[in-house]
Amino acid sequence: MSSQIDQITIDELSKVKLIVGLVKNAERIEGTRLLKLVVDIGSEERQIISGIAELYTAEEMVGKKVILVANLKPRTIRGYESQGMILAAGCKEDEQKGIRPRLLTVDGEVPPGTTIC
């Protein structure tokens, strides 16, 4: 493991709740690079605002299974409440190297709300 990566304890990791969500609805927020997603997480539906509109169309997102941080405190983005964060591989520094961010998903049939462990 690279010494440049900050290490955390298993207790710190256990605080992050990652789950599978199913995108039920998606729409672009006009004039932004944001998508407003409605995501089924098994026990409820959540609205998530994500800056992926330059990478995925709203139509492409509907039906996708995504991995999301379920216990992130809600935050308001451009006037919309976001109740979680979907995860992708590829961050800003990766984009500068020509790596296009890609959504994290699951292999096979996994129902919404399933815990990532």
Coordinates of N, CA and C in Angstrom, one line a residue:
M1 N 0.8 -1.2 0.0 CA 0.0 0.0 0.0 C 0.9 1.2 0.0
S2 N 0.5 2.2 -0.8 CA 1.3 3.4 -0.9 C 1.3 4.2 0.4
S3 N 2.4 4.8 0.8 CA 2.5 5.5 2.0 C 1.8 6.9 1.9
Q4 N 1.4 7.3 0.6 CA 0.6 8.5 0.4 C -0.8 8.4 0.7
I5 N -1.3 7.2 1.0 CA -2.8 7.0 1.3 C -2.9 7.0 2.8
D6 N -3.8 7.9 3.3 CA -4.1 7.9 4.7 C -4.9 6.6 5.1
Q7 N -4.4 6.0 6.1 CA -5.1 4.7 6.6 C -6.1 5.0 7.6
I8 N -7.2 4.2 7.6 CA -8.2 4.3 8.6 C -8.4 3.0 9.3
T9 N -9.1 3.0 10.5 CA -9.3 1.8 11.2 C -10.6 1.1 10.7
I10 N -10.7 -0.1 11.0 CA -12.0 -0.9 10.7 C -13.2 -0.2 11.3
D11 N -13.0 0.4 12.5 CA -14.1 1.1 13.2 C -14.5 2.3 12.4
E12 N -13.5 3.0 11.8 CA -13.9 4.2 11.0 C -14.6 3.8 9.7
L13 N -14.2 2.7 9.1 CA -14.8 2.2 7.9 C -16.2 1.8 8.2
S14 N -16.5 1.2 9.4 CA -17.8 0.7 9.7 C -18.8 1.8 9.9
K15 N -18.4 3.0 10.0 CA -19.3 4.1 10.1 C -20.0 4.5 8.7
V16 N -19.4 4.0 7.6 CA -19.9 4.3 6.3 C -20.8 3.2 5.9
K17 N -22.1 3.6 5.6 CA -23.0 2.6 5.2 C -23.2 2.6 3.6
L18 N -22.7 1.6 3.0 CA -22.8 1.5 1.5 C -23.9 0.5 1.2
I19 N -24.8 0.9 0.3 CA -25.8 0.0 -0.1 C -26.1 0.1 -1.6
V20 N -26.8 -0.9 -2.1 CA -27.3 -0.9 -3.5 C -28.5 -0.1 -3.7
G21 N -28.6 0.7 -4.7 CA -29.8 1.4 -5.0 C -30.2 1.2 -6.5
L22 N -31.4 1.3 -6.8 CA -31.9 1.2 -8.1 C -32.5 2.6 -8.6
V23 N -32.0 3.1 -9.6 CA -32.4 4.4 -10.1 C -33.8 4.2 -10.8
K24 N -34.8 4.9 -10.2 CA -36.2 4.8 -10.7 C -36.5 5.9 -11.6
N25 N -35.9 7.1 -11.4 CA -36.2 8.3 -12.2 C -35.0 9.2 -12.3
A26 N -34.8 9.9 -13.4 CA -33.6 10.8 -13.5 C -34.0 11.9 -14.4
E27 N -33.5 13.1 -14.0 CA -33.7 14.3 -14.9 C -32.6 15.2 -14.7
R28 N -32.2 15.9 -15.8 CA -31.1 16.8 -15.8 C -31.6 18.1 -15.2
I29 N -30.8 18.7 -14.3 CA -31.1 20.0 -13.8 C -30.6 21.1 -14.8
E30 N -31.5 21.8 -15.4 CA -31.1 22.7 -16.5 C -30.0 23.7 -16.1
G31 N -29.1 23.9 -17.1 CA -28.0 24.8 -16.9 C -26.9 24.3 -15.9
T32 N -26.9 23.0 -15.6 CA -25.9 22.5 -14.7 C -25.4 21.2 -15.3
R33 N -24.4 20.6 -14.6 CA -23.9 19.3 -15.0 C -24.5 18.3 -14.0
L34 N -25.6 18.6 -13.4 CA -26.2 17.8 -12.4 C -27.4 16.9 -12.9
L35 N -27.5 15.7 -12.3 CA -28.8 14.9 -12.5 C -29.4 14.8 -11.2
K36 N -30.8 14.9 -11.2 CA -31.6 14.7 -10.0 C -32.1 13.3 -10.2
L37 N -31.7 12.4 -9.3 CA -32.1 11.0 -9.3 C -33.0 10.6 -8.2
V38 N -34.0 9.8 -8.5 CA -34.8 9.1 -7.5 C -34.3 7.7 -7.4
V39 N -33.8 7.3 -6.2 CA -33.2 6.0 -6.1 C -33.9 5.1 -5.0
D40 N -34.3 3.9 -5.4 CA -35.0 3.0 -4.5 C -33.9 2.3 -3.7
I41 N -33.9 2.4 -2.4 CA -32.9 1.8 -1.6 C -33.5 0.7 -0.7
G42 N -34.6 0.1 -1.2 CA -35.3 -1.0 -0.5 C -36.4 -0.6 0.4
S43 N -36.0 0.2 1.5 CA -37.0 0.6 2.5 C -37.6 2.0 2.2
E44 N -37.1 2.7 1.2 CA -37.6 4.0 0.8 C -37.0 4.4 -0.5
E45 N -37.4 5.6 -1.0 CA -36.8 6.2 -2.2 C -36.1 7.5 -1.7
R46 N -35.0 7.7 -2.3 CA -34.2 8.9 -1.9 C -33.9 9.7 -3.2
Q47 N -33.8 11.0 -3.0 CA -33.4 12.0 -4.0 C -31.9 12.2 -3.9
I48 N -31.2 12.0 -4.9 CA -29.7 12.2 -4.9 C -29.4 13.1 -6.1
I49 N -28.6 14.1 -5.8 CA -28.1 15.0 -6.8 C -26.7 14.6 -7.1
S50 N -26.4 14.4 -8.4 CA -25.1 13.9 -8.8 C -24.6 14.7 -10.0
G51 N -23.3 15.0 -9.9 CA -22.6 15.8 -11.0 C -22.2 14.9 -12.2
I52 N -23.0 14.1 -12.7 CA -22.6 13.2 -13.8 C -23.3 13.4 -15.1
A53 N -24.0 14.6 -15.2 CA -24.8 14.8 -16.5 C -23.9 14.9 -17.7
E54 N -22.7 15.2 -17.6 CA -21.8 15.2 -18.7 C -21.3 13.8 -19.1
L55 N -21.5 12.8 -18.2 CA -21.1 11.5 -18.5 C -22.2 10.5 -18.8
Y56 N -23.4 10.8 -18.2 CA -24.6 9.9 -18.4 C -25.8 10.7 -18.6
T57 N -26.6 10.3 -19.6 CA -27.9 11.0 -19.8 C -28.9 10.5 -18.7
A58 N -29.9 11.3 -18.5 CA -31.0 10.8 -17.6 C -31.6 9.5 -18.0
E59 N -31.8 9.3 -19.3 CA -32.3 8.1 -19.8 C -31.4 6.9 -19.5
E60 N -30.1 7.1 -19.6 CA -29.2 6.0 -19.4 C -29.2 5.6 -17.9
M61 N -29.5 6.5 -17.0 CA -29.5 6.2 -15.6 C -30.6 5.4 -15.1
V62 N -31.8 5.6 -15.7 CA -33.0 4.8 -15.2 C -32.8 3.3 -15.4
G63 N -33.0 2.6 -14.3 CA -32.8 1.2 -14.3 C -31.4 0.7 -13.8
K64 N -30.5 1.6 -13.7 CA -29.1 1.2 -13.2 C -29.1 0.9 -11.8
K65 N -28.4 -0.1 -11.4 CA -28.1 -0.3 -10.0 C -26.8 0.4 -9.6
V66 N -26.8 1.2 -8.6 CA -25.7 2.0 -8.2 C -25.3 1.7 -6.8
I67 N -24.1 2.0 -6.4 CA -23.6 1.9 -5.0 C -23.7 3.3 -4.4
L68 N -24.3 3.4 -3.3 CA -24.4 4.8 -2.7 C -24.1 4.8 -1.2
V69 N -23.6 5.9 -0.8 CA -23.4 6.2 0.7 C -24.7 6.6 1.2
A70 N -25.3 5.7 2.1 CA -26.7 5.9 2.5 C -26.7 6.8 3.8
N71 N -25.6 6.9 4.5 CA -25.7 7.6 5.8 C -25.0 8.9 5.8
L72 N -24.8 9.5 4.6 CA -24.2 10.8 4.4 C -25.3 11.8 4.8
K73 N -24.9 12.9 5.6 CA -25.9 13.9 6.0 C -26.4 14.6 4.7
P74 N -27.8 14.8 4.6 CA -28.3 15.5 3.5 C -27.7 16.9 3.3
R75 N -27.7 17.3 2.1 CA -27.1 18.6 1.8 C -27.9 19.2 0.6
T76 N -27.9 20.5 0.6 CA -28.6 21.2 -0.5 C -27.6 21.6 -1.6
I77 N -28.0 21.1 -2.8 CA -27.1 21.4 -4.0 C -28.0 22.1 -5.0
R78 N -27.7 23.4 -5.3 CA -28.4 24.2 -6.3 C -29.9 24.2 -6.0
G79 N -30.2 24.2 -4.7 CA -31.6 24.3 -4.3 C -32.4 23.0 -4.1
Y80 N -31.7 21.9 -4.4 CA -32.3 20.6 -4.3 C -31.6 19.8 -3.1
E81 N -32.4 19.1 -2.3 CA -31.8 18.3 -1.3 C -31.3 17.0 -1.9
S82 N -30.0 16.7 -1.5 CA -29.4 15.4 -1.9 C -29.3 14.5 -0.6
Q83 N -29.9 13.3 -0.7 CA -29.9 12.4 0.5 C -29.0 11.2 0.3
G84 N -27.8 11.5 -0.1 CA -26.8 10.4 -0.3 C -25.8 10.8 -1.4
M85 N -25.0 9.8 -1.7 CA -24.0 10.1 -2.8 C -23.8 8.7 -3.5
I86 N -23.9 8.8 -4.9 CA -23.5 7.6 -5.6 C -22.0 7.6 -5.9
L87 N -21.5 6.4 -6.0 CA -20.0 6.3 -6.1 C -19.6 5.9 -7.5
A88 N -18.4 6.5 -7.9 CA -17.9 6.2 -9.2 C -16.4 6.0 -9.1
A89 N -15.8 5.2 -10.0 CA -14.4 5.1 -10.1 C -13.9 6.1 -11.1
G90 N -12.9 6.9 -10.6 CA -12.4 7.9 -11.5 C -12.7 9.3 -10.9
C91 N -11.7 10.0 -10.4 CA -11.9 11.3 -9.7 C -11.3 12.4 -10.6
K92 N -11.3 13.6 -10.2 CA -10.8 14.7 -11.0 C -9.4 14.5 -11.4
E93 N -8.5 14.0 -10.5 CA -7.1 13.7 -11.0 C -7.1 12.6 -12.0
D94 N -8.0 11.7 -12.0 CA -8.0 10.6 -13.0 C -8.5 11.1 -14.3
E95 N -9.5 12.1 -14.3 CA -10.0 12.7 -15.5 C -8.8 13.4 -16.2
Q96 N -8.0 14.0 -15.5 CA -6.8 14.8 -16.1 C -5.9 13.8 -16.8
K97 N -5.9 12.5 -16.4 CA -5.1 11.5 -17.1 C -5.9 10.8 -18.3
G98 N -7.1 11.3 -18.5 CA -7.9 10.8 -19.6 C -8.8 9.6 -19.2
I99 N -9.0 9.4 -17.9 CA -9.8 8.3 -17.4 C -11.2 8.8 -17.1
R100 N -12.2 8.3 -17.9 CA -13.6 8.7 -17.7 C -14.2 8.1 -16.5
P101 N -14.8 8.9 -15.6 CA -15.4 8.3 -14.4 C -16.5 7.3 -14.8
R102 N -16.6 6.2 -14.1 CA -17.6 5.2 -14.3 C -18.3 4.8 -13.0
L103 N -19.6 4.7 -13.1 CA -20.4 4.3 -11.9 C -20.0 3.0 -11.3
L104 N -20.0 2.9 -10.0 CA -19.9 1.6 -9.4 C -21.2 0.9 -9.3
T105 N -21.2 -0.4 -9.6 CA -22.5 -1.2 -9.7 C -22.2 -2.6 -9.1
V106 N -23.2 -3.5 -9.2 CA -23.0 -4.8 -8.7 C -23.1 -5.8 -9.9
D107 N -22.6 -7.0 -9.7 CA -22.6 -8.0 -10.7 C -23.8 -9.0 -10.3
G108 N -24.7 -9.1 -11.2 CA -25.8 -10.1 -11.0 C -27.0 -9.4 -10.3
E109 N -27.9 -10.2 -9.9 CA -29.2 -9.7 -9.3 C -29.0 -9.5 -7.8
V110 N -29.0 -8.2 -7.4 CA -29.0 -7.9 -6.0 C -30.0 -6.8 -5.8
P111 N -30.9 -7.1 -4.8 CA -32.1 -6.1 -4.6 C -31.6 -4.8 -4.0
P112 N -32.4 -3.8 -4.3 CA -32.1 -2.5 -3.7 C -32.1 -2.6 -2.1
G113 N -31.2 -1.9 -1.5 CA -31.1 -1.9 -0.1 C -30.0 -2.9 0.5
T114 N -29.5 -3.7 -0.4 CA -28.5 -4.7 0.0 C -27.3 -4.0 0.5
T115 N -26.8 -4.4 1.6 CA -25.6 -3.8 2.2 C -24.3 -4.2 1.5
I116 N -23.4 -3.3 1.3 CA -22.1 -3.6 0.7 C -21.2 -3.8 1.9
C117 N -20.5 -5.0 1.9 CA -19.7 -5.3 3.0 C -18.4 -6.0 2.6

